[in-house]
Amino acid sequence: QVQLAESGGGLVQAGGSLRLSCHAPRNIFSVFSPSDMAWYRQVPGKERELVASITSTYSTTYADSVKGRFTISRDNSRKKVYLQMNSLKPEDTGVYYCHQDRHSSGVYWGQGTQVTVSS
């Protein structure tokens, strides 16, 4: 049973843009809206790293490597979180995972979506 479903990945040239979406179809509003959401990425041979996060109060954090280029946002009414990625670089290549922290109700991961940036 899919808790989080990512979409929007693909192949793009350096300098281009992509918008990732994460949908929580099985969440009800009272579950999604208090959750903290985040995007992580992973490349082969490396640990999964935090790219951006957004809390239930809309406070955001970003990895230094993406500041000024990526923007995380959320739409609680649609139970979605987004990652707008601009000025993409080859080093942004990886599998991007959606992450949900429901606090006392646990942590959930999506299946991941591949982003490939060609030079």
PDB file of C-alpha atoms in Angstrom:
ATOM      1  CA  GLN A   1       0.000   0.000   0.000  1.00  0.00           C
ATOM      2  CA  VAL A   2       1.595   3.181  -1.255  1.00  0.00           C
ATOM      3  CA  GLN A   3       1.896   5.835   1.392  1.00  0.00           C
ATOM      4  CA  LEU A   4       3.925   8.310  -0.648  1.00  0.00           C
ATOM      5  CA  ALA A   5       4.092   8.512  -4.437  1.00  0.00           C
ATOM      6  CA  GLU A   6       6.736  10.613  -6.160  1.00  0.00           C
ATOM      7  CA  SER A   7       6.582  11.858  -9.734  1.00  0.00           C
ATOM      8  CA  GLY A   8       8.270  14.380 -11.983  1.00  0.00           C
ATOM      9  CA  GLY A   9      11.734  12.926 -12.336  1.00  0.00           C
ATOM     10  CA  GLY A  10      13.468  12.536 -15.657  1.00  0.00           C
ATOM     11  CA  LEU A  11      16.396  13.479 -17.837  1.00  0.00           C
ATOM     12  CA  VAL A  12      17.283  17.144 -18.225  1.00  0.00           C
ATOM     13  CA  GLN A  13      20.261  19.110 -19.472  1.00  0.00           C
ATOM     14  CA  ALA A  14      22.394  21.123 -17.103  1.00  0.00           C
ATOM     15  CA  GLY A  15      20.803  24.480 -16.455  1.00  0.00           C
ATOM     16  CA  GLY A  16      17.310  23.094 -16.875  1.00  0.00           C
ATOM     17  CA  SER A  17      14.479  22.677 -14.413  1.00  0.00           C
ATOM     18  CA  LEU A  18      12.308  19.919 -13.010  1.00  0.00           C
ATOM     19  CA  ARG A  19       9.455  19.886 -10.541  1.00  0.00           C
ATOM     20  CA  LEU A  20       9.055  16.853  -8.324  1.00  0.00           C
ATOM     21  CA  SER A  21       5.762  16.035  -6.662  1.00  0.00           C
ATOM     22  CA  CYS A  22       4.986  13.777  -3.759  1.00  0.00           C
ATOM     23  CA  HIS A  23       1.439  12.725  -3.089  1.00  0.00           C
ATOM     24  CA  ALA A  24       0.182  11.055   0.061  1.00  0.00           C
ATOM     25  CA  PRO A  25      -2.999   9.457  -1.268  1.00  0.00           C
ATOM     26  CA  ARG A  26      -3.804   7.467   1.838  1.00  0.00           C
ATOM     27  CA  ASN A  27      -3.354  10.356   4.249  1.00  0.00           C
ATOM     28  CA  ILE A  28      -6.327  12.187   5.578  1.00  0.00           C
ATOM     29  CA  PHE A  29      -5.925  15.917   6.090  1.00  0.00           C
ATOM     30  CA  SER A  30      -5.472  15.587   9.835  1.00  0.00           C
ATOM     31  CA  VAL A  31      -2.564  13.213   9.231  1.00  0.00           C
ATOM     32  CA  PHE A  32      -0.835  15.098   6.417  1.00  0.00           C
ATOM     33  CA  SER A  33      -1.040  18.679   7.667  1.00  0.00           C
ATOM     34  CA  PRO A  34       0.837  18.133  10.975  1.00  0.00           C
ATOM     35  CA  SER A  35       3.540  16.074   9.248  1.00  0.00           C
ATOM     36  CA  ASP A  36       7.008  17.336   8.484  1.00  0.00           C
ATOM     37  CA  MET A  37       7.938  16.582   4.876  1.00  0.00           C
ATOM     38  CA  ALA A  38      11.280  16.375   3.142  1.00  0.00           C
ATOM     39  CA  TRP A  39      13.118  15.378  -0.002  1.00  0.00           C
ATOM     40  CA  TYR A  40      16.251  13.260   0.120  1.00  0.00           C
ATOM     41  CA  ARG A  41      18.470  12.063  -2.681  1.00  0.00           C
ATOM     42  CA  GLN A  42      20.818   9.162  -3.051  1.00  0.00           C
ATOM     43  CA  VAL A  43      23.515   8.253  -5.539  1.00  0.00           C
ATOM     44  CA  PRO A  44      25.128   4.823  -5.818  1.00  0.00           C
ATOM     45  CA  GLY A  45      27.760   4.237  -3.183  1.00  0.00           C
ATOM     46  CA  LYS A  46      26.706   7.177  -1.026  1.00  0.00           C
ATOM     47  CA  GLU A  47      24.358   7.659   1.867  1.00  0.00           C
ATOM     48  CA  ARG A  48      20.977   9.197   1.373  1.00  0.00           C
ATOM     49  CA  GLU A  49      21.238  12.932   1.998  1.00  0.00           C
ATOM     50  CA  LEU A  50      18.704  15.578   2.947  1.00  0.00           C
ATOM     51  CA  VAL A  51      17.992  18.006   0.119  1.00  0.00           C
ATOM     52  CA  ALA A  52      15.164  20.102   1.565  1.00  0.00           C
ATOM     53  CA  SER A  53      12.565  19.951   4.302  1.00  0.00           C
ATOM     54  CA  ILE A  54       9.375  21.758   5.237  1.00  0.00           C
ATOM     55  CA  THR A  55       7.678  21.550   8.587  1.00  0.00           C
ATOM     56  CA  SER A  56       4.001  21.649   9.399  1.00  0.00           C
ATOM     57  CA  THR A  57       4.432  25.371  10.078  1.00  0.00           C
ATOM     58  CA  TYR A  58       6.047  25.877   6.667  1.00  0.00           C
ATOM     59  CA  SER A  59       9.568  26.396   7.993  1.00  0.00           C
ATOM     60  CA  THR A  60      12.072  25.273   5.348  1.00  0.00           C
ATOM     61  CA  THR A  61      15.667  24.099   5.318  1.00  0.00           C
ATOM     62  CA  TYR A  62      17.972  23.332   2.415  1.00  0.00           C
ATOM     63  CA  ALA A  63      21.251  21.591   1.823  1.00  0.00           C
ATOM     64  CA  ASP A  64      23.970  24.114   1.107  1.00  0.00           C
ATOM     65  CA  SER A  65      24.470  22.638  -2.341  1.00  0.00           C
ATOM     66  CA  VAL A  66      20.921  23.511  -3.450  1.00  0.00           C
ATOM     67  CA  LYS A  67      20.274  26.811  -1.703  1.00  0.00           C
ATOM     68  CA  GLY A  68      19.056  29.444  -4.124  1.00  0.00           C
ATOM     69  CA  ARG A  69      18.242  26.841  -6.772  1.00  0.00           C
ATOM     70  CA  PHE A  70      15.653  24.524  -5.188  1.00  0.00           C
ATOM     71  CA  THR A  71      12.384  25.414  -3.506  1.00  0.00           C
ATOM     72  CA  ILE A  72      10.278  23.075  -1.380  1.00  0.00           C
ATOM     73  CA  SER A  73       6.588  23.750  -0.888  1.00  0.00           C
ATOM     74  CA  ARG A  74       3.484  21.947   0.267  1.00  0.00           C
ATOM     75  CA  ASP A  75      -0.237  21.972  -0.412  1.00  0.00           C
ATOM     76  CA  ASN A  76      -2.037  20.405   2.505  1.00  0.00           C
ATOM     77  CA  SER A  77      -5.415  20.496   0.763  1.00  0.00           C
ATOM     78  CA  ARG A  78      -3.992  18.256  -1.983  1.00  0.00           C
ATOM     79  CA  LYS A  79      -1.772  16.274   0.411  1.00  0.00           C
ATOM     80  CA  LYS A  80       1.214  17.072  -1.740  1.00  0.00           C
ATOM     81  CA  VAL A  81       4.727  18.363  -1.349  1.00  0.00           C
ATOM     82  CA  TYR A  82       6.786  19.740  -4.217  1.00  0.00           C
ATOM     83  CA  LEU A  83      10.420  20.323  -5.033  1.00  0.00           C
ATOM     84  CA  GLN A  84      11.077  22.924  -7.710  1.00  0.00           C
ATOM     85  CA  MET A  85      14.598  22.416  -9.018  1.00  0.00           C
ATOM     86  CA  ASN A  86      16.155  25.137 -11.158  1.00  0.00           C
ATOM     87  CA  SER A  87      19.622  25.612 -12.612  1.00  0.00           C
ATOM     88  CA  LEU A  88      20.205  21.893 -12.350  1.00  0.00           C
ATOM     89  CA  LYS A  89      23.749  20.564 -12.303  1.00  0.00           C
ATOM     90  CA  PRO A  90      25.099  17.105 -13.121  1.00  0.00           C
ATOM     91  CA  GLU A  91      25.857  16.631  -9.420  1.00  0.00           C
ATOM     92  CA  ASP A  92      22.137  16.877  -8.694  1.00  0.00           C
ATOM     93  CA  THR A  93      21.718  13.501 -10.379  1.00  0.00           C
ATOM     94  CA  GLY A  94      20.307  10.817  -8.121  1.00  0.00           C
ATOM     95  CA  VAL A  95      17.189   9.106  -6.896  1.00  0.00           C
ATOM     96  CA  TYR A  96      14.978  11.551  -5.033  1.00  0.00           C
ATOM     97  CA  TYR A  97      12.871  10.241  -2.180  1.00  0.00           C
ATOM     98  CA  CYS A  98       9.937  11.819  -0.443  1.00  0.00           C
ATOM     99  CA  HIS A  99       9.978  11.529   3.341  1.00  0.00           C
ATOM    100  CA  GLN A 100       7.163  12.034   5.814  1.00  0.00           C
ATOM    101  CA  ASP A 101       7.564  12.328   9.568  1.00  0.00           C
ATOM    102  CA  ARG A 102       4.239  11.805  11.260  1.00  0.00           C
ATOM    103  CA  HIS A 103       5.962  12.139  14.620  1.00  0.00           C
ATOM    104  CA  SER A 104       4.285   9.736  17.008  1.00  0.00           C
ATOM    105  CA  SER A 105       2.718   7.858  14.085  1.00  0.00           C
ATOM    106  CA  GLY A 106       5.988   6.981  12.383  1.00  0.00           C
ATOM    107  CA  VAL A 107       8.175   7.808   9.406  1.00  0.00           C
ATOM    108  CA  TYR A 108       7.432   6.942   5.780  1.00  0.00           C
ATOM    109  CA  TRP A 109       9.387   6.895   2.527  1.00  0.00           C
ATOM    110  CA  GLY A 110       8.345   6.951  -1.084  1.00  0.00           C
ATOM    111  CA  GLN A 111       9.730   4.623  -3.723  1.00  0.00           C
ATOM    112  CA  GLY A 112      11.910   7.307  -5.273  1.00  0.00           C
ATOM    113  CA  THR A 113      12.097   9.033  -8.631  1.00  0.00           C
ATOM    114  CA  GLN A 114      15.216   9.221 -10.795  1.00  0.00           C
ATOM    115  CA  VAL A 115      16.646  12.600 -11.753  1.00  0.00           C
ATOM    116  CA  THR A 116      19.438  12.645 -14.303  1.00  0.00           C
ATOM    117  CA  VAL A 117      21.176  15.863 -15.296  1.00  0.00           C
ATOM    118  CA  SER A 118      23.389  15.664 -18.351  1.00  0.00           C
ATOM    119  CA  SER A 119      26.327  17.976 -18.897  1.00  0.00           C
TER     120      SER A 119
END
